[in-house]
Coordinates of C-alpha atoms in Angstrom, one line a residue:
Chain K
M1 CA 4.3 1.3 -34.9
R2 CA 4.7 -1.2 -37.7
R3 CA 8.3 -2.1 -36.6
D4 CA 7.0 -2.5 -33.0
F5 CA 4.3 -4.7 -34.3
V6 CA 6.7 -7.0 -36.0
G7 CA 8.9 -7.0 -32.9
W8 CA 6.0 -8.1 -30.7
A9 CA 4.9 -10.7 -33.2
V10 CA 8.4 -12.2 -33.2
F11 CA 8.4 -12.1 -29.3
L12 CA 5.1 -14.0 -29.1
V13 CA 6.3 -16.6 -31.6
V14 CA 9.5 -17.2 -29.6
L15 CA 7.4 -17.5 -26.4
A16 CA 5.1 -20.0 -28.1
T17 CA 8.0 -22.2 -29.2
L18 CA 10.0 -21.9 -26.0
P19 CA 8.7 -25.3 -24.6
W20 CA 10.0 -27.0 -27.8
L21 CA 13.4 -25.3 -27.6
G22 CA 14.6 -27.4 -24.6
L23 CA 12.7 -25.6 -21.9
G24 CA 9.8 -28.1 -21.8
G25 CA 11.9 -30.9 -20.3
D26 CA 12.9 -29.0 -17.1
R27 CA 10.0 -28.8 -14.6
Y28 CA 11.6 -26.0 -12.6
L29 CA 12.2 -23.8 -15.7
M30 CA 8.6 -24.5 -16.9
L31 CA 7.3 -23.5 -13.5
L32 CA 9.4 -20.3 -13.7
A33 CA 8.1 -19.6 -17.2
N34 CA 4.5 -20.0 -16.1
V35 CA 5.1 -17.7 -13.1
M36 CA 6.9 -15.1 -15.2
L37 CA 4.0 -14.9 -17.7
M38 CA 1.6 -14.5 -14.7
F39 CA 3.5 -11.6 -13.3
M40 CA 4.0 -10.0 -16.7
T41 CA 0.2 -10.0 -17.0
L42 CA -0.1 -8.4 -13.6
A43 CA 2.6 -5.8 -14.4
L44 CA 1.2 -4.9 -17.8
S45 CA -2.3 -4.5 -16.4
W46 CA -1.0 -2.3 -13.6
D47 CA 0.9 -0.1 -16.0
V48 CA -2.3 0.6 -18.0
V49 CA -3.9 2.2 -14.9
A50 CA -0.7 4.1 -14.1
R51 CA -0.8 5.7 -17.6
T52 CA -3.9 7.6 -16.4
G53 CA -1.9 8.9 -13.5
Q54 CA -3.5 6.7 -10.9
L55 CA -1.8 4.6 -8.3
S56 CA -3.6 1.3 -7.9
L57 CA -2.6 -0.7 -4.8
A58 CA -5.5 -3.1 -5.5
H59 CA -4.1 -5.3 -8.2
G60 CA -2.9 -7.9 -5.7
A61 CA -6.4 -8.0 -4.3
F62 CA -7.9 -8.6 -7.8
F63 CA -5.4 -11.4 -8.2
G64 CA -6.6 -13.0 -4.9
L65 CA -10.3 -12.5 -6.0
G66 CA -9.6 -14.3 -9.2
A67 CA -8.0 -17.2 -7.3
Y68 CA -10.9 -17.5 -4.9
S69 CA -13.6 -17.1 -7.7
V70 CA -12.2 -20.1 -9.5
A71 CA -11.8 -22.2 -6.4
I72 CA -15.3 -21.4 -5.1
A73 CA -16.9 -22.0 -8.5
F74 CA -15.2 -25.4 -8.5
K75 CA -16.3 -26.1 -5.0
L76 CA -19.9 -25.2 -5.5
W77 CA -20.6 -26.4 -9.1
T78 CA -17.4 -28.4 -9.9
L79 CA -16.9 -25.9 -12.7
P80 CA -13.7 -26.8 -14.7
P81 CA -10.9 -24.2 -14.3
L82 CA -11.1 -22.9 -17.8
L83 CA -14.8 -22.0 -17.4
G84 CA -13.8 -20.7 -13.9
L85 CA -11.6 -18.2 -15.7
V86 CA -14.7 -16.7 -17.3
V87 CA -16.6 -16.5 -14.0
A88 CA -13.5 -14.9 -12.4
A89 CA -13.3 -12.3 -15.1
I90 CA -17.0 -11.4 -14.6
V91 CA -16.6 -11.1 -10.9
G92 CA -13.4 -9.1 -11.1
G93 CA -14.8 -6.8 -13.8
A94 CA -18.0 -6.1 -11.8
I95 CA -16.1 -5.3 -8.6
A96 CA -13.6 -3.2 -10.3
F97 CA -16.3 -1.2 -12.1
A98 CA -18.0 -0.5 -8.8
L99 CA -14.8 0.5 -7.1
G100 CA -13.8 2.7 -10.0
I101 CA -17.2 4.5 -10.1
V102 CA -16.9 5.3 -6.4
T103 CA -13.3 6.4 -6.3
L104 CA -12.2 7.6 -9.7
R105 CA -14.5 10.7 -9.7
L106 CA -12.4 12.0 -6.9
R107 CA -8.8 13.2 -6.6
G108 CA -6.0 10.6 -7.3
I109 CA -5.2 10.6 -3.6
Y110 CA -8.5 9.1 -2.8
F111 CA -8.1 6.3 -5.4
A112 CA -4.8 5.3 -3.9
I113 CA -6.0 5.3 -0.4
A114 CA -9.2 3.4 -1.3
T115 CA -7.4 0.8 -3.3
L116 CA -5.0 0.1 -0.4
A117 CA -8.0 -0.2 2.0
F118 CA -9.7 -2.5 -0.6
A119 CA -6.6 -4.6 -0.8
E120 CA -6.4 -5.1 2.9
V121 CA -10.1 -5.8 3.6
W122 CA -10.5 -9.0 1.6
R123 CA -8.4 -11.0 4.0
T124 CA -10.9 -10.1 6.8
V125 CA -13.8 -10.9 4.5
A126 CA -12.4 -14.3 3.5
L127 CA -11.9 -15.2 7.1
Q128 CA -15.5 -14.2 7.9
V129 CA -17.0 -16.7 5.5
P130 CA -15.3 -19.9 6.2
D131 CA -18.1 -22.0 4.6
L132 CA -17.3 -20.5 1.3
S133 CA -13.6 -19.7 1.6
G134 CA -12.3 -22.4 3.8
G135 CA -11.3 -19.9 6.5
T136 CA -7.7 -20.0 7.7
V137 CA -7.1 -23.5 6.3
G138 CA -7.7 -22.1 2.8
I139 CA -9.2 -23.7 -0.3
A140 CA -7.9 -26.3 -2.7
M141 CA -8.7 -27.7 -6.1
P142 CA -7.2 -30.3 -8.5
P143 CA -4.3 -29.2 -10.7
L144 CA -4.8 -27.7 -14.1
F145 CA -4.4 -30.4 -16.9
D146 CA -3.1 -32.8 -14.1
G147 CA -0.1 -30.6 -13.6
D148 CA 1.0 -30.5 -17.2
R149 CA 3.1 -27.3 -17.1
I150 CA 3.4 -27.1 -20.9
A151 CA -0.4 -27.0 -21.3
S152 CA -0.8 -24.5 -18.5
Y153 CA 2.0 -22.4 -20.1
Y154 CA -0.3 -21.9 -23.1
V155 CA -3.2 -21.0 -20.9
I156 CA -1.3 -18.2 -19.1
G157 CA 0.3 -17.4 -22.4
A158 CA -3.1 -16.6 -23.8
I159 CA -4.0 -14.5 -20.8
F160 CA -0.6 -12.7 -21.2
T161 CA -1.4 -12.0 -24.9
L162 CA -4.7 -10.4 -23.8
A163 CA -2.8 -8.1 -21.4
L164 CA -0.2 -7.3 -24.0
A165 CA -3.0 -6.6 -26.5
L166 CA -4.7 -4.1 -24.1
S167 CA -1.4 -2.4 -23.4
L168 CA -0.5 -2.1 -27.1
A169 CA -4.1 -1.1 -28.0
V170 CA -3.9 1.8 -25.6
R171 CA -0.6 2.9 -27.0
W172 CA -1.5 2.5 -30.7
S173 CA -5.0 4.0 -30.6
R174 CA -6.4 7.5 -29.9
L175 CA -6.6 6.3 -26.3
Q176 CA -2.9 7.1 -26.1
Y177 CA -3.6 10.8 -26.4
A178 CA -6.5 10.5 -23.9
V179 CA -4.4 8.8 -21.2
T180 CA -1.5 11.2 -21.7
A181 CA -3.8 14.2 -21.4
V182 CA -5.5 12.8 -18.2
R183 CA -2.1 12.1 -16.7
A184 CA -0.6 15.5 -17.5
N185 CA -3.6 17.6 -16.3
E186 CA -7.1 16.3 -15.7
T187 CA -8.7 19.7 -15.7
V188 CA -7.3 20.6 -19.1
A189 CA -8.3 17.1 -20.4
R190 CA -11.8 17.7 -19.3
V191 CA -11.9 21.2 -20.8
M192 CA -10.8 19.7 -24.1
G193 CA -14.0 17.6 -24.0
L194 CA -12.6 14.3 -22.8
D195 CA -14.8 12.2 -20.6
V196 CA -12.0 11.7 -18.0
V197 CA -14.0 9.5 -15.6
R198 CA -15.0 7.2 -18.4
V199 CA -11.5 6.7 -19.6
K200 CA -10.2 6.1 -16.1
V201 CA -13.0 3.7 -15.1
G202 CA -12.9 1.9 -18.4
L203 CA -9.2 1.2 -18.3
F204 CA -9.2 0.4 -14.6
T205 CA -11.9 -2.2 -15.2
A206 CA -10.2 -3.8 -18.2
S207 CA -6.9 -3.8 -16.2
A208 CA -8.5 -5.4 -13.1
V209 CA -10.1 -8.1 -15.3
L210 CA -6.6 -9.1 -16.4
A211 CA -5.2 -9.1 -12.9
T212 CA -8.2 -11.2 -11.9
L213 CA -7.5 -13.7 -14.7
A214 CA -3.8 -14.0 -13.6
G215 CA -5.1 -15.0 -10.2
A216 CA -7.7 -17.3 -11.7
F217 CA -4.8 -19.1 -13.4
Y218 CA -2.7 -19.2 -10.3
M219 CA -5.3 -21.1 -8.3
P220 CA -5.6 -24.3 -10.3
F221 CA -1.8 -24.0 -11.1
I222 CA -0.7 -23.9 -7.5
T223 CA -3.9 -26.0 -6.3
H224 CA -4.1 -24.4 -2.9
T225 CA -4.5 -20.9 -1.4
D226 CA -5.5 -19.2 1.8
P227 CA -6.5 -15.7 2.8
F228 CA -2.9 -14.7 3.7
D229 CA -1.4 -16.0 0.5
A230 CA -4.2 -14.9 -1.9
F231 CA -4.4 -11.3 -0.5
D232 CA -0.7 -10.8 0.2
I233 CA 0.1 -7.1 -0.3
G234 CA 3.4 -8.3 -1.8
R235 CA 1.6 -9.1 -5.0
S236 CA 0.4 -5.5 -5.4
V237 CA 4.0 -4.4 -4.7
S238 CA 5.3 -6.7 -7.5
A239 CA 2.6 -5.5 -9.9
L240 CA 3.9 -1.9 -9.5
V241 CA 7.7 -2.5 -9.0
F242 CA 8.2 -4.5 -12.2
P243 CA 6.8 -1.8 -14.6
I244 CA 8.6 0.9 -12.7
F245 CA 11.9 -0.9 -13.0
G246 CA 11.4 -1.8 -16.6
G247 CA 9.9 1.5 -17.7
L248 CA 6.6 3.1 -17.0
Y249 CA 3.9 3.8 -19.6
T250 CA 5.3 1.3 -22.1
S251 CA 4.6 -2.3 -23.0
A252 CA 8.2 -3.5 -23.1
G253 CA 9.0 -2.0 -19.7
P254 CA 6.7 -4.2 -17.6
V255 CA 7.9 -7.3 -19.6
I256 CA 11.6 -6.6 -19.2
G257 CA 11.1 -5.4 -15.6
T258 CA 9.4 -8.7 -14.7
I259 CA 12.1 -10.9 -16.2
V260 CA 14.9 -9.1 -14.4
M261 CA 13.2 -8.4 -11.0
R262 CA 11.5 -11.8 -10.8
S263 CA 14.7 -13.6 -11.5
L264 CA 16.4 -11.7 -8.8
E265 CA 13.6 -12.6 -6.4
E266 CA 14.0 -16.3 -7.2
Y267 CA 17.6 -15.9 -5.9
L268 CA 16.9 -13.6 -2.9
R269 CA 14.0 -15.5 -1.4
V270 CA 16.2 -18.6 -0.7
T271 CA 19.3 -16.7 0.4
P272 CA 19.5 -16.2 4.2
P273 CA 19.9 -12.5 5.0
W274 CA 17.3 -11.5 2.5
K275 CA 14.8 -14.3 2.9
D276 CA 12.2 -12.6 5.1
G277 CA 12.7 -9.2 3.7
Y278 CA 13.8 -9.6 0.1
Q279 CA 11.2 -6.9 -0.8
V280 CA 13.7 -4.4 0.7
V281 CA 15.1 -4.5 -2.8
Y282 CA 11.7 -3.6 -4.2
G283 CA 11.5 -0.6 -1.9
L284 CA 14.9 0.5 -2.9
V285 CA 14.2 0.1 -6.6
I286 CA 11.0 2.2 -6.4
V287 CA 12.8 5.0 -4.6
I288 CA 15.8 5.0 -6.9
A289 CA 13.6 4.7 -10.0
V290 CA 11.4 7.6 -9.0
L291 CA 14.3 9.8 -8.1
F292 CA 16.9 9.0 -10.8
M293 CA 15.4 6.8 -13.6
P294 CA 11.8 7.8 -14.0
R295 CA 11.6 5.8 -17.3
G296 CA 13.2 2.7 -15.9
L297 CA 15.6 0.4 -17.8
L298 CA 14.1 1.4 -21.1
G299 CA 14.7 5.0 -20.4
L300 CA 18.3 4.3 -19.6
A301 CA 18.7 2.2 -22.7
Q302 CA 17.3 4.9 -24.9
R303 CA 19.5 7.6 -23.3
Y304 CA 22.6 5.6 -24.0
A305 CA 21.4 4.1 -27.3
G306 CA 23.3 6.5 -29.5
R307 CA 26.6 5.5 -27.9
W308 CA 26.1 1.9 -28.6
P309 CA 27.3 0.3 -31.8
W310 CA 23.9 -1.0 -32.7
R311 CA 20.5 0.7 -32.8
F312 CA 18.1 0.1 -30.0
S313 CA 14.4 0.1 -30.9
K314 CA 11.6 0.4 -28.4
Chain R
M1 CA -27.0 -3.1 28.4
E2 CA -24.9 -3.3 31.6
A3 CA -21.7 -3.0 29.6
L4 CA -22.6 0.3 27.9
P5 CA -20.7 2.6 30.2
Q6 CA -17.7 0.3 29.9
T7 CA -18.0 0.2 26.1
L8 CA -18.1 3.9 25.9
L9 CA -15.1 4.3 28.2
F10 CA -13.0 1.8 26.3
G11 CA -14.0 3.3 23.0
I12 CA -12.9 6.7 24.2
L13 CA -9.6 5.3 25.6
R14 CA -9.0 3.6 22.3
S15 CA -9.3 6.8 20.3
G16 CA -6.4 8.6 21.9
L17 CA -3.7 6.6 20.1
Y18 CA -5.7 6.9 16.8
A19 CA -5.9 10.7 17.1
L20 CA -2.1 11.0 17.6
T21 CA -1.3 8.7 14.7
A22 CA -3.8 10.4 12.4
L23 CA -2.8 13.9 13.3
G24 CA 0.7 13.4 12.0
L25 CA -0.7 11.9 8.8
A26 CA -3.1 14.9 8.4
I27 CA -0.3 17.4 9.0
S28 CA 1.9 15.9 6.2
L29 CA -1.1 15.7 3.9
G30 CA -2.5 19.1 4.8
V31 CA 0.7 21.1 4.8
I32 CA 2.8 19.4 2.1
G33 CA 0.0 17.8 0.2
V34 CA 1.7 14.5 0.0
V35 CA 0.1 11.2 1.0
N36 CA 2.7 9.6 3.2
F37 CA 2.3 5.8 2.9
A38 CA 5.4 5.4 5.2
H39 CA 3.6 7.1 8.1
G40 CA 2.8 3.7 9.6
E41 CA 6.4 2.8 9.4
F42 CA 7.3 5.9 11.4
V43 CA 5.0 4.6 14.1
M44 CA 6.7 1.2 13.8
L45 CA 10.2 2.7 14.2
G46 CA 9.0 4.7 17.3
A47 CA 7.6 1.5 18.7
Y48 CA 11.0 -0.2 18.3
V49 CA 12.7 2.7 20.2
G50 CA 10.2 2.3 23.0
F51 CA 10.7 -1.5 23.0
W52 CA 14.5 -1.1 23.0
L53 CA 14.2 1.3 25.9
Y54 CA 12.1 -1.1 27.8
L55 CA 14.7 -3.8 27.3
L56 CA 17.5 -1.5 28.5
L57 CA 15.6 -0.2 31.5
S58 CA 14.3 -3.5 32.8
G59 CA 17.3 -5.7 31.9
P60 CA 20.8 -4.2 32.5
L61 CA 19.5 -1.3 34.6
G62 CA 16.9 -3.3 36.5
L63 CA 14.7 -0.4 37.4
G64 CA 11.7 -2.5 38.2
P65 CA 8.5 -0.5 38.8
A66 CA 10.0 2.7 37.4
V67 CA 10.3 1.3 34.0
S68 CA 6.8 2.1 32.7
P69 CA 6.9 5.8 33.4
L70 CA 10.5 6.1 32.3
V71 CA 9.7 4.5 28.9
I72 CA 7.2 7.3 28.4
V73 CA 9.3 10.2 29.8
I74 CA 12.5 9.3 28.0
G75 CA 11.0 7.4 25.1
I76 CA 8.8 10.1 23.6
P77 CA 11.5 12.8 23.4
L78 CA 14.1 10.4 22.3
S79 CA 12.1 8.7 19.5
G80 CA 10.6 12.0 18.6
I81 CA 14.0 13.6 18.0
A82 CA 15.3 10.5 16.2
L83 CA 12.3 10.3 13.9
Y84 CA 12.3 14.0 13.3
L85 CA 15.8 13.7 12.0
V86 CA 15.1 10.7 9.9
A87 CA 12.0 12.4 8.4
A88 CA 13.9 15.6 7.8
G89 CA 16.5 13.6 5.9
I90 CA 13.9 11.7 3.9
Y91 CA 12.3 15.1 3.0
R92 CA 15.5 16.7 2.0
F93 CA 16.9 13.9 -0.1
T94 CA 13.9 12.1 -1.5
L95 CA 10.7 14.0 -1.1
R96 CA 11.8 17.5 -2.0
P97 CA 13.0 16.5 -5.5
V98 CA 9.6 15.0 -6.4
L99 CA 7.4 17.7 -5.1
R100 CA 7.1 19.3 -8.5
Q101 CA 6.5 15.9 -10.2
P102 CA 3.1 14.3 -10.8
E103 CA 1.1 13.1 -7.8
L104 CA 1.7 9.5 -8.9
N105 CA 5.5 9.8 -8.5
Q106 CA 5.1 11.3 -5.0
M107 CA 2.8 8.5 -3.9
L108 CA 5.1 5.9 -5.4
L109 CA 8.0 7.4 -3.6
T110 CA 6.4 7.2 -0.1
F111 CA 5.0 3.8 -0.9
G112 CA 8.5 2.6 -1.8
L113 CA 9.9 4.1 1.4
S114 CA 7.3 2.2 3.3
I115 CA 8.3 -1.1 1.7
L116 CA 12.0 -0.3 2.3
L117 CA 11.5 0.5 6.0
V118 CA 9.3 -2.6 6.7
N119 CA 11.6 -5.0 5.0
G120 CA 14.8 -3.3 6.2
T121 CA 13.5 -3.6 9.8
S122 CA 12.6 -7.2 9.2
I123 CA 16.1 -8.0 7.9
T124 CA 18.0 -6.2 10.6
L125 CA 15.8 -6.7 13.7
G126 CA 14.0 -10.0 12.7
P127 CA 10.5 -10.6 11.5
Q128 CA 9.2 -11.9 14.8
A129 CA 6.7 -9.9 16.9
K130 CA 8.0 -9.0 20.4
D131 CA 6.1 -8.3 23.6
A132 CA 7.1 -5.8 26.3
N133 CA 5.9 -7.0 29.7
L134 CA 5.5 -3.5 31.2
D135 CA 3.9 -3.8 34.6
W136 CA 1.4 -1.1 33.7
R137 CA -0.1 -3.5 31.3
F138 CA -1.2 -5.7 34.2
D139 CA -1.9 -3.3 37.1
V140 CA -5.6 -2.5 37.2
F141 CA -7.3 0.7 38.2
D142 CA -10.8 0.3 39.5
L143 CA -13.3 3.0 38.4
G144 CA -16.3 1.4 40.0
F145 CA -18.3 0.6 36.8
A146 CA -15.2 -0.7 35.0
S147 CA -11.7 -1.5 35.6
V148 CA -8.9 -0.3 33.4
T149 CA -5.3 -1.1 33.2
Y150 CA -2.8 1.7 33.9
A151 CA -1.4 1.2 30.4
R152 CA -4.7 2.1 28.7
L153 CA -5.2 5.2 30.8
A154 CA -1.6 6.3 30.3
V155 CA -1.8 5.8 26.5
F156 CA -5.0 7.8 26.3
V157 CA -3.8 10.6 28.6
V158 CA -0.3 11.0 26.9
C159 CA -1.7 10.8 23.4
I160 CA -4.5 13.3 23.9
A161 CA -2.0 15.6 25.7
L162 CA 0.3 15.5 22.7
V163 CA -2.6 16.1 20.3
L164 CA -3.8 19.1 22.3
A165 CA -0.3 20.5 22.6
S166 CA 0.1 20.2 18.8
Y167 CA -3.2 22.1 18.3
V168 CA -2.0 24.9 20.6
L169 CA 1.3 24.9 18.6
L170 CA -0.6 25.1 15.3
Q171 CA -3.0 27.8 16.6
R172 CA -0.7 30.1 18.6
S173 CA 2.9 29.8 17.6
R174 CA 4.5 31.6 14.7
L175 CA 5.6 28.3 13.2
G176 CA 2.1 26.8 13.5
K177 CA 0.6 29.9 11.8
Q178 CA 3.1 29.5 9.0
M179 CA 2.2 25.9 8.6
R180 CA -1.5 26.7 8.4
A181 CA -0.8 29.5 6.0
V182 CA 1.2 27.1 3.7
A183 CA -1.6 24.6 4.0
Q184 CA -4.2 27.1 2.9
N185 CA -2.3 28.7 0.0
R186 CA 1.3 27.8 -0.9
L187 CA 1.8 30.7 -3.3
G188 CA 0.2 33.2 -1.0
A189 CA 2.4 32.1 1.9
Q190 CA 5.5 32.4 -0.3
I191 CA 4.5 35.9 -1.3
V192 CA 4.2 37.1 2.3
G193 CA 7.7 35.9 2.9
I194 CA 7.3 32.4 4.4
H195 CA 10.1 30.1 3.7
V196 CA 7.8 27.3 2.3
D197 CA 10.5 24.7 1.9
R198 CA 11.6 25.0 5.5
V199 CA 8.0 24.8 6.7
Y200 CA 7.6 21.6 4.7
E201 CA 10.6 20.1 6.2
I202 CA 9.5 21.0 9.8
A203 CA 6.0 19.8 9.1
F204 CA 7.2 16.5 7.8
G205 CA 9.6 16.1 10.7
M206 CA 6.8 17.0 13.2
S207 CA 4.4 14.5 11.7
A208 CA 7.1 11.8 12.0
A209 CA 7.8 12.8 15.6
L210 CA 4.1 12.5 16.5
A211 CA 4.0 9.1 14.8
A212 CA 7.1 8.1 16.9
A213 CA 5.4 9.1 20.1
A214 CA 2.4 7.1 19.1
G215 CA 4.7 4.2 18.5
V216 CA 6.2 4.4 22.0
M217 CA 2.7 4.3 23.4
L218 CA 1.8 1.4 21.2
V219 CA 4.4 -0.7 23.2
F220 CA 1.9 -0.4 26.1
Q221 CA -0.9 -2.0 24.1
T222 CA 0.3 -4.6 21.6
Q223 CA 3.3 -6.5 20.3
V224 CA 6.0 -4.8 18.3
S225 CA 6.7 -6.1 14.8
P226 CA 8.0 -4.8 11.5
Y227 CA 4.6 -5.3 10.0
L228 CA 2.5 -3.2 12.4
G229 CA 2.6 -0.1 10.1
L230 CA 0.1 -1.1 7.5
G231 CA -2.8 -1.7 9.8
T232 CA -2.0 1.5 11.7
L233 CA -1.8 3.5 8.5
L234 CA -5.2 2.2 7.3
K235 CA -6.9 3.2 10.5
A236 CA -5.3 6.6 10.3
F237 CA -6.4 6.9 6.7
S238 CA -10.0 6.2 7.6
I239 CA -9.8 9.0 10.3
V240 CA -8.2 11.5 7.9
V241 CA -10.8 10.7 5.2
L242 CA -13.6 11.0 7.7
A243 CA -12.3 14.4 8.9
G244 CA -11.8 15.6 5.4
L245 CA -8.3 15.5 3.9
G246 CA -6.1 18.0 5.6
N247 CA -8.6 19.0 8.2
L248 CA -6.6 19.0 11.4
T249 CA -9.2 19.7 14.1
G250 CA -11.6 17.2 12.6
V251 CA -9.1 14.4 13.4
L252 CA -10.0 14.4 17.1
W253 CA -13.7 13.8 16.5
A254 CA -13.1 11.3 13.7
S255 CA -10.8 9.3 16.0
L256 CA -13.4 9.3 18.7
L257 CA -15.9 8.0 16.2
L258 CA -13.6 5.2 15.0
G259 CA -12.7 4.2 18.6
L260 CA -16.3 4.1 19.7
A261 CA -17.4 2.2 16.6
E262 CA -14.7 -0.4 17.0
Q263 CA -15.5 -0.9 20.6
G264 CA -19.2 -1.0 19.9
V265 CA -18.8 -3.6 17.1
S266 CA -16.6 -5.9 19.1
Q267 CA -18.9 -5.7 22.1
Y268 CA -22.4 -6.0 20.5
V269 CA -22.0 -7.7 17.1
P270 CA -21.5 -11.5 17.2
G271 CA -18.0 -12.3 15.9
G272 CA -17.3 -8.6 16.1
S273 CA -13.7 -8.7 17.1
A274 CA -12.8 -9.9 13.6
L275 CA -15.3 -7.5 11.9
R276 CA -13.6 -4.7 13.9
D277 CA -10.6 -5.1 11.7
G278 CA -12.6 -4.2 8.6
L279 CA -14.2 -1.1 10.0
F280 CA -11.6 1.2 8.4
F281 CA -12.8 0.0 5.0
V282 CA -16.5 0.6 5.8
I283 CA -15.7 4.1 7.0
I284 CA -13.5 5.1 4.0
F285 CA -16.1 3.9 1.5
A286 CA -19.1 5.3 3.3
V287 CA -17.4 8.7 3.3
L288 CA -16.4 8.4 -0.3
L289 CA -19.9 7.5 -1.3
A290 CA -21.7 10.0 0.8
R291 CA -19.5 13.1 1.3
P292 CA -16.2 12.9 -0.4
G293 CA -15.1 16.1 1.2
G294 CA -15.3 14.7 4.7
L295 CA -18.0 15.0 7.3
R296 CA -17.5 18.7 8.2
R297 CA -17.6 20.2 4.7

């Protein structure tokens, strides 16, 4: 644990100095860095729910809810975006708690189905209240820090650090045993005296708050969204495919997975045959990962670590 | 209230397609115990078979008025067999290896397959929605109190016929009894000598074949696009949840309820045609809140 802690501290310091190591001058690279941190947050938060054995397809919806919360708060009360983040976190947390209480008492199948239904209903809801949401036209707000991408990098960096802290806290605390027990066998976990529902609802709520925050950052960063963009199912797909590719149930996996897969996406989405269906790669990655590399890239790395000339720490 | 008989009629007609789609989903869930997130994509692939057949029959072959019945008569067996084979392959090479793994992995696998099929179709066949101008979509049948297109009637009759035929198969045939036995108790079925793995494969293939048939009939109702699977799947989920997971006979009544509710909402609630699209959500959450086991238990 101590060595991991040092590793993560170094990683965060490198992240913090990145804009001063030549990255800050390039507007495209800074955009990419912002987006990467945003998706890492989403991926880390999804993974925390997966550790309890639950498939959440709602993380994209919480992202969209975060975006709309900030935009609506600005529209109604001209609330600055940084305060909007707080509002969004409260909204996301409350909704996630209610969703969790209803669905997490039941079998995992119900949770997966319910989160998919939840993810798909918000578009209809947003289109139903055009006065608040702007309808199909969408909703806009002024850019964060007048479009200064270095400043916004630190905002999303702080949100990412929170997500990383949650992920590592679960791993390093007694919760690690709780989530592993719940994932392995819920009945046995319950017999051992574990409050299974509380663990699942608690972690789902915390995780959803972080997904909401990522969306709440996205809104003033991009400055415009509409129901089809905000509640795009593709974001729920990203949230799960990045951790799966990098390595489930770890903190490094979602981070590495996001860097690799999101870079690939940057290329595929502008290259003709893939353009409209670049997510075919995501589908393929999920299937291959589930069948042949259940621990993702990290698992592969660990398996072959012994044959490498240098030691590979997790 | 003049429109009431018409609303009821349209609601009932609507439910046929839903029942056929949901029955396939309920079979794979009930017998194998796996949530198939790719079920909507099986419907979508069936719809492309139907659409391709329409192009072939009306274009190069120029069969004119015979096209609509031929799409049904040829399309359903053709797409059924094709999707049966696809699903059997998917079962053997991807699903079977994860059956002993945690539920999360199984759900991730079918969800991954769903994304693969949607985007693979979008890349190969194009992302645009396509419309089949089958003449049955425009010919109207007058019932006195309401007039209905031939297409709506045909969709209902064919779908319900297939659903009832499946029920008979499940109730009477040796295979059907084996499927129900496996659904009730996997271990018990194994002990009395049922080849569980083979039953799984056939059940999964059958569920895909039913989805494909639903897809062919869908060509008579709406546009065909790579993205039609998700909406279809969610409605089927709401029916399966309402009937109680794995309850096969409940599917018929649950579909009827969804069909009537949708028609009622779009008829009597102002702005209802948009709200109709959110009904699946209302149903799923109402059931989860009130009776998580489904209505009949």
